[in-house]
Amino acid sequence: GLPFIGAGVALTAVLLGLDLWGPAVATGVLTLFVVYFFRDPERRPAGLEQAVLAPADGRILGVQELPGSDNLLGQPAVKVSIFMSVFNVHVNRIPAAGLISGISYRPGRFLSANLDKASEQNEHNRIILETHTGIRLAFVQIAGLIARRIACWIKEGDEVMAGQRFGLIRFGSRVDIYLPRHVRMVVEKSQKVKAGETILGYLS
């Protein structure tokens, strides 16, 4: 977020130097919002080995059961979609400890992230994780209407911990997570969740 914040501070300073108080106040307020947007609070994971944590802050758009031919796991699965508004923390976190076995980025459209078709048509970054017990999970960073930049700080072959920061999406977006059908879900549609803290379900 530093380039955005720096640009806002510089523009505000220039406007003040030109005695343009109205525009300076507007850019100053916008800069403060950008600082707020890129906040990164500490989170304490639940600490339960079988728990699957929310990978993003926001509101659950849906909890949907999928057949094996219609998801990233290649087996019957549950898809949980989390919508992040511009007011949510946008740092994404790892849902469970394990090994990153695959990462695949694809450019795409920038439809509103709360639409179902955004999952396939928007710019997105797919991540496959295998837990230490051999269970595969998939989670997808999806760009939204305003967001045009997905950041991912992990790579294939990395060992990761539950609740670890792994990336962010700028200015409104969505994260989908695919879990095996046998996972015991404890969240529901419209529920608000916090990345690295809220438990979505249990692996056994």
mmCIF file of C-alpha atoms in Angstrom:
data_model
loop_
_atom_site.group_PDB
_atom_site.id
_atom_site.type_symbol
_atom_site.label_atom_id
_atom_site.label_comp_id
_atom_site.label_asym_id
_atom_site.label_seq_id
_atom_site.Cartn_x
_atom_site.Cartn_y
_atom_site.Cartn_z
ATOM 1 C CA GLY A 1 0.000 0.000 0.000
ATOM 2 C CA LEU A 2 2.960 2.350 0.379
ATOM 3 C CA PRO A 3 2.999 3.523 -3.291
ATOM 4 C CA PHE A 4 -0.687 4.493 -3.056
ATOM 5 C CA ILE A 5 -0.237 6.210 0.300
ATOM 6 C CA GLY A 6 2.917 8.006 -0.838
ATOM 7 C CA ALA A 7 1.223 9.261 -3.995
ATOM 8 C CA GLY A 8 -1.722 10.556 -1.973
ATOM 9 C CA VAL A 9 0.510 12.361 0.514
ATOM 10 C CA ALA A 10 2.566 13.907 -2.309
ATOM 11 C CA LEU A 11 -0.514 15.091 -4.214
ATOM 12 C CA THR A 12 -2.044 16.563 -1.059
ATOM 13 C CA ALA A 13 1.188 18.425 -0.309
ATOM 14 C CA VAL A 14 1.331 19.850 -3.857
ATOM 15 C CA LEU A 15 -2.268 21.039 -3.641
ATOM 16 C CA LEU A 16 -1.615 22.679 -0.290
ATOM 17 C CA GLY A 17 1.446 24.368 -1.759
ATOM 18 C CA LEU A 18 -0.762 25.791 -4.518
ATOM 19 C CA ASP A 19 -3.279 27.034 -1.914
ATOM 20 C CA LEU A 20 -5.965 24.708 -3.309
ATOM 21 C CA TRP A 21 -7.537 23.831 0.021
ATOM 22 C CA GLY A 22 -10.686 22.159 -1.270
ATOM 23 C CA PRO A 23 -8.933 19.592 -3.486
ATOM 24 C CA ALA A 24 -6.221 19.167 -0.835
ATOM 25 C CA VAL A 25 -8.812 18.206 1.790
ATOM 26 C CA ALA A 26 -10.440 15.765 -0.643
ATOM 27 C CA THR A 27 -7.138 14.058 -1.514
ATOM 28 C CA GLY A 28 -6.155 14.056 2.174
ATOM 29 C CA VAL A 29 -9.358 12.248 3.133
ATOM 30 C CA LEU A 30 -8.844 9.775 0.282
ATOM 31 C CA THR A 31 -5.271 9.138 1.449
ATOM 32 C CA LEU A 32 -6.496 8.440 4.981
ATOM 33 C CA PHE A 33 -8.982 5.937 3.564
ATOM 34 C CA VAL A 34 -6.173 4.199 1.655
ATOM 35 C CA VAL A 35 -4.191 3.968 4.919
ATOM 36 C CA TYR A 36 -7.294 2.444 6.555
ATOM 37 C CA PHE A 37 -7.793 0.040 3.624
ATOM 38 C CA PHE A 38 -4.272 -1.389 3.875
ATOM 39 C CA ARG A 39 -4.451 -2.002 7.636
ATOM 40 C CA ASP A 40 -3.078 -5.373 8.723
ATOM 41 C CA PRO A 41 -4.185 -6.315 12.253
ATOM 42 C CA GLU A 42 -2.680 -9.253 14.117
ATOM 43 C CA ARG A 43 -4.880 -12.321 14.272
ATOM 44 C CA ARG A 44 -4.791 -15.327 16.601
ATOM 45 C CA PRO A 45 -5.724 -18.620 14.888
ATOM 46 C CA ALA A 46 -8.038 -20.951 16.788
ATOM 47 C CA GLY A 47 -5.193 -23.446 17.306
ATOM 48 C CA LEU A 48 -7.302 -26.512 16.510
ATOM 49 C CA GLU A 49 -5.470 -28.865 14.124
ATOM 50 C CA GLN A 50 -8.603 -29.992 12.283
ATOM 51 C CA ALA A 51 -10.091 -26.491 11.931
ATOM 52 C CA VAL A 52 -10.299 -24.764 8.547
ATOM 53 C CA LEU A 53 -9.990 -20.989 8.946
ATOM 54 C CA ALA A 54 -11.527 -18.292 6.785
ATOM 55 C CA PRO A 55 -8.969 -17.117 4.199
ATOM 56 C CA ALA A 56 -10.513 -13.635 3.982
ATOM 57 C CA ASP A 57 -12.474 -11.059 5.929
ATOM 58 C CA GLY A 58 -15.986 -10.300 4.732
ATOM 59 C CA ARG A 59 -19.437 -11.783 4.321
ATOM 60 C CA ILE A 60 -20.248 -15.313 3.164
ATOM 61 C CA LEU A 61 -22.089 -15.183 -0.152
ATOM 62 C CA GLY A 62 -22.926 -18.861 -0.094
ATOM 63 C CA VAL A 63 -22.085 -22.393 1.055
ATOM 64 C CA GLN A 64 -22.624 -24.638 -1.961
ATOM 65 C CA GLU A 65 -22.236 -28.388 -2.478
ATOM 66 C CA LEU A 66 -20.600 -29.316 -5.788
ATOM 67 C CA PRO A 67 -20.187 -32.602 -7.697
ATOM 68 C CA GLY A 68 -16.696 -33.904 -8.388
ATOM 69 C CA SER A 69 -16.746 -32.727 -12.001
ATOM 70 C CA ASP A 70 -17.511 -29.102 -11.098
ATOM 71 C CA ASN A 71 -14.729 -27.972 -8.761
ATOM 72 C CA LEU A 72 -10.968 -27.724 -8.307
ATOM 73 C CA LEU A 73 -10.652 -30.802 -6.077
ATOM 74 C CA GLY A 74 -11.939 -33.332 -8.587
ATOM 75 C CA GLN A 75 -14.241 -34.867 -5.976
ATOM 76 C CA PRO A 76 -17.529 -33.908 -4.291
ATOM 77 C CA ALA A 77 -16.828 -30.675 -2.445
ATOM 78 C CA VAL A 78 -18.240 -27.692 -0.587
ATOM 79 C CA LYS A 79 -17.544 -24.226 -1.971
ATOM 80 C CA VAL A 80 -17.584 -21.263 0.424
ATOM 81 C CA SER A 81 -17.526 -17.803 -1.181
ATOM 82 C CA ILE A 82 -16.454 -14.757 0.851
ATOM 83 C CA PHE A 83 -17.083 -11.228 -0.435
ATOM 84 C CA MET A 84 -14.731 -8.451 0.710
ATOM 85 C CA SER A 85 -16.054 -4.907 0.496
ATOM 86 C CA VAL A 86 -13.674 -1.942 0.403
ATOM 87 C CA PHE A 87 -14.232 -1.597 4.176
ATOM 88 C CA ASN A 88 -12.890 -5.072 5.044
ATOM 89 C CA VAL A 89 -9.291 -5.979 5.851
ATOM 90 C CA HIS A 90 -7.892 -7.268 2.545
ATOM 91 C CA VAL A 91 -4.935 -9.328 3.735
ATOM 92 C CA ASN A 92 -5.604 -13.009 2.928
ATOM 93 C CA ARG A 93 -4.567 -15.868 5.229
ATOM 94 C CA ILE A 94 -3.865 -19.598 4.881
ATOM 95 C CA PRO A 95 -6.904 -21.709 5.955
ATOM 96 C CA ALA A 96 -4.982 -24.783 7.187
ATOM 97 C CA ALA A 97 -1.397 -25.942 7.717
ATOM 98 C CA GLY A 98 0.192 -27.939 4.916
ATOM 99 C CA LEU A 99 2.108 -27.841 1.623
ATOM 100 C CA ILE A 100 1.315 -25.595 -1.333
ATOM 101 C CA SER A 101 1.131 -28.093 -4.214
ATOM 102 C CA GLY A 102 0.002 -25.755 -6.976
ATOM 103 C CA ILE A 103 -0.585 -22.097 -7.871
ATOM 104 C CA SER A 104 -2.226 -20.950 -11.095
ATOM 105 C CA TYR A 105 -2.872 -17.313 -12.078
ATOM 106 C CA ARG A 106 -5.301 -16.366 -14.860
ATOM 107 C CA PRO A 107 -6.123 -12.873 -16.161
ATOM 108 C CA GLY A 108 -9.768 -12.121 -16.804
ATOM 109 C CA ARG A 109 -12.655 -9.690 -16.476
ATOM 110 C CA PHE A 110 -13.502 -7.390 -13.579
ATOM 111 C CA LEU A 111 -17.158 -8.122 -12.873
ATOM 112 C CA SER A 112 -18.610 -7.274 -9.470
ATOM 113 C CA ALA A 113 -17.144 -9.858 -7.080
ATOM 114 C CA ASN A 114 -20.510 -10.677 -5.478
ATOM 115 C CA LEU A 115 -21.751 -12.242 -8.754
ATOM 116 C CA ASP A 116 -21.465 -16.036 -9.122
ATOM 117 C CA LYS A 117 -19.933 -15.758 -12.608
ATOM 118 C CA ALA A 118 -17.044 -13.724 -11.160
ATOM 119 C CA SER A 119 -15.551 -17.011 -9.865
ATOM 120 C CA GLU A 120 -14.752 -18.156 -13.405
ATOM 121 C CA GLN A 121 -14.673 -14.998 -15.517
ATOM 122 C CA ASN A 122 -12.707 -12.548 -13.355
ATOM 123 C CA GLU A 123 -8.955 -12.310 -12.927
ATOM 124 C CA HIS A 124 -8.054 -14.916 -10.316
ATOM 125 C CA ASN A 125 -5.271 -16.829 -8.601
ATOM 126 C CA ARG A 126 -5.901 -20.490 -7.685
ATOM 127 C CA ILE A 127 -3.962 -22.167 -4.867
ATOM 128 C CA ILE A 128 -3.973 -25.886 -4.005
ATOM 129 C CA LEU A 129 -2.954 -26.966 -0.489
ATOM 130 C CA GLU A 130 -2.370 -30.455 0.882
ATOM 131 C CA THR A 131 -2.614 -30.841 4.640
ATOM 132 C CA HIS A 132 -0.190 -33.010 6.608
ATOM 133 C CA THR A 133 -2.883 -35.706 6.681
ATOM 134 C CA GLY A 134 -3.191 -35.749 2.883
ATOM 135 C CA ILE A 135 -6.406 -33.737 2.510
ATOM 136 C CA ARG A 136 -6.533 -31.348 -0.466
ATOM 137 C CA LEU A 137 -8.050 -27.867 -0.218
ATOM 138 C CA ALA A 138 -8.271 -25.155 -2.857
ATOM 139 C CA PHE A 139 -8.722 -21.424 -2.401
ATOM 140 C CA VAL A 140 -9.001 -18.748 -5.050
ATOM 141 C CA GLN A 141 -8.243 -15.021 -4.914
ATOM 142 C CA ILE A 142 -10.680 -13.284 -7.268
ATOM 143 C CA ALA A 143 -10.413 -9.666 -8.414
ATOM 144 C CA GLY A 144 -13.533 -7.525 -8.243
ATOM 145 C CA LEU A 145 -15.099 -4.533 -9.966
ATOM 146 C CA ILE A 146 -12.602 -2.054 -8.509
ATOM 147 C CA ALA A 147 -9.723 -4.406 -7.701
ATOM 148 C CA ARG A 148 -7.209 -4.774 -10.517
ATOM 149 C CA ARG A 149 -4.256 -6.286 -8.707
ATOM 150 C CA ILE A 150 -3.886 -9.631 -6.950
ATOM 151 C CA ALA A 151 -0.803 -10.100 -4.764
ATOM 152 C CA CYS A 152 0.348 -13.594 -3.727
ATOM 153 C CA TRP A 153 3.418 -13.982 -1.478
ATOM 154 C CA ILE A 154 3.741 -17.772 -1.466
ATOM 155 C CA LYS A 155 4.980 -20.220 -4.109
ATOM 156 C CA GLU A 156 4.563 -23.869 -5.015
ATOM 157 C CA GLY A 157 6.406 -26.144 -2.576
ATOM 158 C CA ASP A 158 6.098 -23.802 0.419
ATOM 159 C CA GLU A 159 5.202 -25.218 3.832
ATOM 160 C CA VAL A 160 2.581 -22.941 5.356
ATOM 161 C CA MET A 161 0.853 -22.494 8.711
ATOM 162 C CA ALA A 162 -2.819 -21.903 9.431
ATOM 163 C CA GLY A 163 -3.487 -18.183 9.718
ATOM 164 C CA GLN A 164 -0.286 -17.194 7.897
ATOM 165 C CA ARG A 165 -0.566 -14.153 5.612
ATOM 166 C CA PHE A 166 -0.246 -15.156 1.958
ATOM 167 C CA GLY A 167 -1.494 -12.221 -0.129
ATOM 168 C CA LEU A 168 -4.089 -9.523 -0.713
ATOM 169 C CA ILE A 169 -6.404 -8.122 -3.361
ATOM 170 C CA ARG A 170 -6.668 -4.362 -3.714
ATOM 171 C CA PHE A 171 -9.942 -2.446 -3.341
ATOM 172 C CA GLY A 172 -12.833 -4.906 -3.116
ATOM 173 C CA SER A 173 -12.785 -8.564 -4.116
ATOM 174 C CA ARG A 174 -13.676 -12.166 -3.270
ATOM 175 C CA VAL A 175 -12.089 -15.420 -2.093
ATOM 176 C CA ASP A 176 -13.606 -18.851 -2.781
ATOM 177 C CA ILE A 177 -12.478 -21.928 -0.856
ATOM 178 C CA TYR A 178 -13.188 -25.540 -1.870
ATOM 179 C CA LEU A 179 -13.313 -28.194 0.858
ATOM 180 C CA PRO A 180 -13.942 -31.967 0.669
ATOM 181 C CA ARG A 181 -17.602 -32.890 1.135
ATOM 182 C CA HIS A 182 -16.873 -34.699 4.430
ATOM 183 C CA VAL A 183 -15.794 -31.460 6.152
ATOM 184 C CA ARG A 184 -18.157 -30.546 9.003
ATOM 185 C CA MET A 185 -19.222 -26.991 8.191
ATOM 186 C CA VAL A 186 -20.055 -24.543 10.992
ATOM 187 C CA VAL A 187 -20.744 -21.357 8.995
ATOM 188 C CA GLU A 188 -23.691 -20.279 6.885
ATOM 189 C CA LYS A 189 -24.698 -17.798 4.204
ATOM 190 C CA SER A 190 -24.568 -14.082 5.132
ATOM 191 C CA GLN A 191 -22.345 -14.704 8.165
ATOM 192 C CA LYS A 192 -19.467 -12.257 8.678
ATOM 193 C CA VAL A 193 -16.016 -13.829 9.018
ATOM 194 C CA LYS A 194 -12.455 -12.798 9.852
ATOM 195 C CA ALA A 195 -9.410 -14.198 8.060
ATOM 196 C CA GLY A 196 -7.259 -16.394 10.280
ATOM 197 C CA GLU A 197 -9.793 -16.403 13.131
ATOM 198 C CA THR A 198 -13.258 -17.560 12.067
ATOM 199 C CA ILE A 199 -13.562 -21.348 11.719
ATOM 200 C CA LEU A 200 -15.391 -22.430 8.552
ATOM 201 C CA GLY A 201 -15.452 -26.128 9.416
ATOM 202 C CA TYR A 202 -13.539 -29.158 10.679
ATOM 203 C CA LEU A 203 -11.668 -31.704 8.586
ATOM 204 C CA SER A 204 -12.789 -34.601 10.761
#
